[in-house]
Each structure stands twice: as C-alpha cells, then as structure tokens.
Amino acid sequence: MILSEIATSGPNFFYLAPWLVFIPLIGMLTNLLIGKRLGEKAIGGIASTASGLTFVVAVLLALSLRAYPEGTTVPFADWITIGELQLRWAFRVDTLSTTMMLVVSGVGTLIHIYAIGYMHEDVRYKNDPGRFRRFFVYLNLFIAAMMILVSGDNYLMLFVGWEGVGLCSFLLIGFWYEMDTLGRPSTANAMAAKKAFVANRVGDFGFLLAVLTMFWVFKSVQFTDVFASAQQIAESNPGAILAITLFMLLGVAGKSAQIPLYVWLPDAMAGPTPVSALIHAATMVTAGVYLVARTAPLYVLVPQAQATVALVGGLTALFAATIAVGQYDIKKVLAYSTISQLGFMVAAVGMGAFVAGMFHLITHAFFKALLFLSAGSVILGVERGHHHAAHHDGHEDDHAETFDPGDMRNMGGMRKTMPVTFWLYLIGALALAGIFPLAGFWSKDEILAEATALNFTVYILLAIAAFFTAFYMGRQIWMVFFGKPRHEAAAHAEESPPVMTIPLMVLAALSLLGGALNLPGVETLAHWIERTFETFGVKLHPAEFNLNVAITSTVLALVAIFLSWLLYGRKPLTDGQPDPLKRILGPLFTGMENKWWIDELYWAVILNPYIALARFFADVIDWRFWHDWFHDTVIAGTYQWLSKTALNVWADQRGIDAFANGLGNTTKALAQRLRGLQTGFVRNYALSVFIGVIVILGYLILQ
Amino acid sequence: MLPVSYYVGLSAVLFTIGALGVLIRRNAIIIFMSVELMLNAANLAFVAFARAHQALSGQVFVFFVITVAAAEVAVGLALIVAIFRTKHNIDVDQLSSMKG
Amino acid sequence: MTPELITFLTLALISIAAALGMLFSRNAVYSALFLIANFITVAIFYLMLGGTFIALSQIAVYAGAIMVLFLFVIMLLGAEKLGQSQTLAWQRPLAILLGLGLLGELGYMLATRPEMLTGGGATPESFGSPLEIGRLLFREYLLPFEVTSILLLVAMIGAIILTRREKTRV
C-alpha cells in the first residue's frame, strides 16, 4: 500500500507526450539543415541523442503511468473539423502505447548508435560518404512517424504515422537506389523499395477502408468513442464490425508482412542493415500487431475475424519458416524468420492472447534487432576481409564485382575471426530458437500455451514453425561460424568496432533477460498492459504456464538444432557443395530455396496480367483511342476544321472581316471622292456659301 | 419722298456686285473691299427699312455695323500683311495648302 | 420725273458704276478709289433717307479712315496688281450666273411682298438726328455700345500681334 501511495502521488509527465514526436523531428531538421557542415560523429550524435531523449520521454511517461495507470489523452491541437468528423491531434498515453514507445525508442536508440559505426563503413564501401547524413535524417523521421503511429488517439492519426513509417521504409530500402545489394549499378534496390511501397499500399487500402467503414458506422474514429459504443454496434450491426476487422487485417497483412502481402519484406533487405533491424524487424513491421492489440475491443466481438487473423498468422509463421530453411543469404534467412515471428505475434493477438503477442513483440524486437545487427557486423566483417584479401592479392576489380558478402556459402569458421559477434549472434539465435531461459523461450512459449487453450489448429502450425525456426537458426550458426572458411574474405574477416558491438551487447543482455518482463506467476507485463484493456472492457484470457507445452517446444527446438548439427555442423559445407538438405528433401528443398515460387506466382497471376492490362489501357485505350483518335482526330480535328474553315474563313474572313473592311473601304472610297471638294481655294468655299444663300433664299420665297 | 423699294433694289444690286467681287477676284485686298461693299449694301437696306418703319434702331444697327467693319478691317488687313510676309503674294488662289 | 427721282437715278447710276468699276479694275488702287466714290454716293442716300448722323459717320469712318487704311496697305505691300492665273476659270461665269439668280430672287421678293416696306406714318422732324441716335445709343443700346469698345480694343491688339515680327527664339 505504501508503494502504491508513492506511486499515486508520483510525478505526472503526461504533458511531455508531444515531445515524443517533436524531439526526433528536431533532430531530423538539425541534421537536414546544418548537417552538411557537421562531421559524421556530430550527425550520428545528434540523431542518437534525439532518439535517446525520445526514449527518456517514453520512460517518464511510463513512470507517470505507474501513478495513473488508467492512462490519459494529451490533446495538442485541433486537426480536422468537417461536419460530423471532429478530429484533434491528441496523444494517447496508456500502458499499451507506452510499451510500444519504449520498444521503438529504446531499440531505436541502440540501432542509431550502431548505425554510426555501420554507416561509416557502408558509405565508404559504396563510395558516397555524403549519404551518411541522409541516412540519419531518414532514421529520425522514422522515429517521429512511428511515435505518431503508436501515440495517436484516433485511427486517422495512427494512419498518418502508418503512412509516415511506410514512406521511411520506402526511402530506406531504396537508400542505395542506384545499385543492387552487391553495389553493382542496377535498379534492383529501387525495385525492392517500390515493391515494398506497392505491397504496403494494398494493405493501406484495406486499413483506410476499415477506418472509413468505422466512421460510417460509429461516426467517429477516436479510440475511446469507438470502443465505448462497440458493444452496442456489435448487437445492431455485427456485419460492420466484421468488415472493419477484416479490412484491418488486410492492413496488418501489408504492414506486418503476413500472407498474402509478405513478399515485400525479404526484398526490403536491400536497405542498409540497421534499417532491416529497426524498421523491418523490430518496430515498423510490428505496427500491425499493435493495431490488432489496439483494436482488441472490436476483435473480441467477432470470433470469425479473430479466427481468421489467427489462422493467417499461423500459416504465415509456418510458411515463412519453411522458406527460411532454404535461403543462403544471411539477411534473407533473418527476413523470413521475421515474417515467421510476426506470424506468431499476429496469431497471438488474433487468438485474443494480446499480452502474449505484445510480449513476443518486445522480446522479438530485442533478439531480432540483435540478430540483424550482428548479421550486419558479420557482413561488414566479411567485407573488410574481402578488401583486405583483395588488397593483398592485388586483383581488386574482378572480385569487387561478383563477391557477395552476405552469402553464407562464402562464410564459415567466423567464430574465430569475429568472436564477439559470434557470441552475440549465438545469444540472438538461441533466443529466437526458444531455448530456456532466453527471452524468446518465454514469449514464444506463452503464445504456444495460449494457443493450446484458444485455437489448437494454430498451435499445431506454430509448433511446427517453431521447430523450423530452431532448425534454420542452427543451420545458420553452423554455416556462418563453424567449419572452415569457404572464401578468403571470411578467413580475413575482422571484428567490428565498439560503437557497433556495445549496442549489440545491450541488446544481447535484453535478449537474455527479456523473459523476466513476464515470467509465469509474476506476469509484470500482463498486469501492466491489462490496465489498458480493462479500460476498454476487454477481458483478457488469464495466461497459464503450461509445462507440457514448454517441454514439447524445448524438445522440438533441441531436436531441430541437433538435426541441423547433423547436416551442417558435423560435416561442414565445403566450397561449391550443394546444400545437404537438398539430397534428403529433393524437390521440397528446391521449393524452399525458391520461396515456393510465390513471387513468380504473383507475377504470373497478378502482375503480368495487370501490366498487360495497364499496357492495354495505356497503348490502346489511352494512346490510340483517347489520344490519337479522340483527342487528335475528333476534338482537335473538329476544332481545327471549325477554326480553320468554319469560323476563320466563313465567319471571320467572309463575315466579320468583310464587314469591317467593307466599312473601312467604303469610308475610304467616299473620302477619296469627297476630298475633291476640298480644293483649298477659299473662293470655292465662298461659292458654296453663296449657293447655299441662294438655295435658302429660294426656299424662303417658295414657302 | 421716293418709295423705299428703290433704295432696297439699289442695295440688292450693290450686294450682288459685292458678292461677285468676292467670287471672281483673286486679289485678297479687292475681295476684302467687296466684302465692305456688301456690308455697305446691307447698311443701305437697314437705313431704308428704318425709314419705312419709322424705327430708329435700324440706324443704330448701321452704326454698330460700321464699328464692326472698322474692327474687321483692322484685323483683316493685319492678316493680309502677315500672309504677304510669308507668301510674298496676296493671291488667294495661291493659298491652297489646305487642299484635300 | 421729280427732281428727287432724277437725283436718285443719277446717284444710283454713279453708285453702280463705281461698284462695277471697283469690281473690274485691274489695279487695286483704282478699285479703292471707285469704292470711295461708291461710299460717298451711299452716304448721300443716307441723307436722303433721313440718316444725318449715319451719313456723316459713313463719310468719316468708311470713306475716310477705312479706305485710307486700304490704300495704305495696298501701297505698303506694293501688290496692287496680280499676275495672270488660270485657276478656277470656270468660277467666273458660274458666279455671274449665280449673281443674276440672287438678283432675280431679291427682285421677285421686292415685287411680290410690298407689305414689308410699308409702315409708319409721317416722319418726325428729328428722325435720324444725332440727338435721337445718341439718346437711343446711351439708353437702350448702352451695353452693346460698350461691348463695341471692347471689340475695337481686341481688334487693335489683334492687328498689332498679327503684324508683329516673330522674335527668334533662343
């Protein structure tokens, strides 16, 4: 009671909420306006400080929430007032949004710091140091947009952030827009950015439909209003709620890379590695999960929608996990792993296990950021080794063109060359694989335990996915860090500087201990987030620790790791050897390797017909019909005929001109005749006067 | 006392001669003198009518006409002098620069 | 034939002859002299019509001042004769024709409308005397009389300005 008294009399920092957005914006503007004159350290320092201060604000908000657990709304400005729609720009501060703020700004700050070291080298390998500043401008803009997303008190504000992060994602995937991932001149990165943008647009369309439907039904898009009348609407118009939630699922599928819109995320690896870690693993892609959790009061009203969301999540988790098994690119494996883990989260929030979903979101942000950043460290290490080797051999050019520093088949044995990175990576991998007692174990286990109770089909899917997860992570560890180097670059790889490894260590510590956030029996996080759900009248399913599930998943993970050791660890790959799994699985592995030809399928079924249709519209309908025929022939032709012949010749030349000229000519001719009268002789004029006198006199006489 | 119509008839004859002088002669001074003749004829008619109607106003008008004629002569002759200075001629037919 | 008629006819003949002489004289000086003769005959007609004051004004102003001015200008300019000119040869016969037309019209009016010449009764003794004229001028026609003085002043100034040589401008 004493504690709670202290807590209730604690400080109130809610008024700081707008600074969540302003601080990163100030950082962005500073770098944008004067960054050109600053050094790399200053630029990185400003950006990281901005992000760090945002984290401080988030922490202060969290502290305030301890005193006022019901949360609050911090109004900032009126935004839109049109008829029934009255929107304000206001910040929703409650335990759910603050959790997201903490994750985004906390992980974001670590990644900012890491990026100072990473980008320093990256811009030099790609021969454009000037782009260092641009990277941090984008990164701060992203933080600002993400803060708008998580702190908005209405769906439209959330949508603004949603689009803002989508824009930053686009800009950062296409950061090296004039080359491909290997640095060769190409449009590949730009295409990847475009793909992400377009796929997200499909999802955004769904989200927008959801918001519009919501406004149509609820006459408001504000969280509090909508959730307050949700129960009432659900009774009178259940179809509307179902439509809203399913439309929203489309948005979630786009942003959080779920079936069927996940295809953009693997390509998004074209962006620099810190971007992959921050945007495409830890924060932005979890926005969908946050959205579902935020909209929980609606989802719990429509079980069909919940089942659909859970099923989509489960299928995605399994499907992406199988693809991850067949990948060779270190980041691609992690990308598919991210999709798979997002599937876990979406399945969790879909089932109604909101706390489990958010828990996994947090731990995943830790260990996936760790994995990505470590992978970036590995890639840079290999790059350094490659340059080192090439420098020694003196044939830099033919290597530089073809060498892929991200290909695991070029690595091997890096445990010795990059020991720090190895240990960090190992922690991340084990956390992801769900090994006791790392963070991933607790969060994944909570999802699985909830699934057994809520949706057994999804449990099966997720359990298999978890097995694959452990397998592909084991495969990656063996391939990258064990055995012998398969390329001289890997042999000469060098460890990364402390500016990169220290943030990694922090993340590793969080991955190790993150499970403590919500230990079974204590359930700090659950009680923390519960308050928000209770405010909106959502009863959470009480989480139970299920020993059977825990043992099952741990056993599965260990078996998977053992299997991966059998295949990749016992007899390490040699240079040029095909994947040993190919022999065993045959065509199945080919499918995994080729991502189940989903991209090709999309091309064949949607994109090519769409492009053909677009071409048809462009060439035939627009160009030939509208432009050539209608505009040029019908309109322009008619107009020209009208202007040249009808109006010009007939009306203008023969009508108006003739009249005007005739008037002038007649006057001229008349004047020509009349000027003869003006002889200039005064006697003539006198004569005319005289004639006039005689005529008038004659008239008077005859009168 | 002779009938007034005699005087009026004489006045008409003199007026016609004056008019002809204006129309026929080219010399600006003679044209001018013809104008004076016409004025004079008009004055004669005035006086004759004044007599016929027993109205002394006719004679007063003649007085005014004589005055105006004097003023007109002053200005007219000044004009002729000015023209002669520029054209070195007083032939009105030479002054046809206003020909259309 | 009363002596009065004989006087009139003689004077009328002299008057018309003088007018024609003025019209047809080649020399402008002769024209001026003929005109003086004409003016004098007209002045006698004024006397016959009872206009004593007007007759004297006619002699003094017209025959005296104005005609002297004419002669002065003619002699000053030395332009008493003009050269031959073929311009407007057709105007002379036309003008004579028109003159005859005018004369015919006036004669017709004179013959057909005698009423405009009749009126009044006996002529009083003082008719046309300077006293009567003066009374009329300074009573009923005071304003026109004064305006006439302004007219003369303006004419004087105008004549001076017109004949003055233009100063060459710097």
Coordinates of C-alpha atoms in Angstrom, one line a residue, chain A residues 213-220 224-244 297-298 301-302:
Chain A
T213 CA -16.3 2.0 -42.5
M214 CA -15.6 2.7 -38.9
F215 CA -16.5 6.4 -39.4
W216 CA -19.6 5.3 -41.3
V217 CA -20.8 3.1 -38.5
F218 CA -19.5 4.8 -35.4
K219 CA -19.5 8.4 -36.6
S220 CA -16.0 8.7 -35.0
T224 CA -12.4 6.0 -26.8
D225 CA -15.6 6.7 -28.8
V226 CA -15.4 3.7 -31.0
F227 CA -14.7 1.3 -28.2
A228 CA -17.3 2.8 -26.0
S229 CA -20.1 2.1 -28.5
A230 CA -18.6 -1.1 -29.9
Q231 CA -20.8 -3.4 -27.8
Q232 CA -23.9 -1.6 -28.9
I233 CA -23.0 -1.6 -32.6
A234 CA -22.0 -5.3 -32.4
E235 CA -25.6 -6.1 -31.4
S236 CA -27.2 -3.9 -34.0
N237 CA -24.8 -4.3 -36.9
P238 CA -22.4 -7.2 -36.4
G239 CA -21.5 -7.3 -40.1
A240 CA -20.0 -3.8 -39.9
I241 CA -17.6 -4.9 -37.1
L242 CA -16.6 -7.9 -39.1
A243 CA -16.0 -5.8 -42.1
I244 CA -13.9 -3.3 -40.2
P297 CA -12.3 -4.3 -28.2
L298 CA -13.6 -4.7 -31.7
L301 CA -16.7 -9.0 -30.6
V302 CA -16.3 -11.0 -33.8

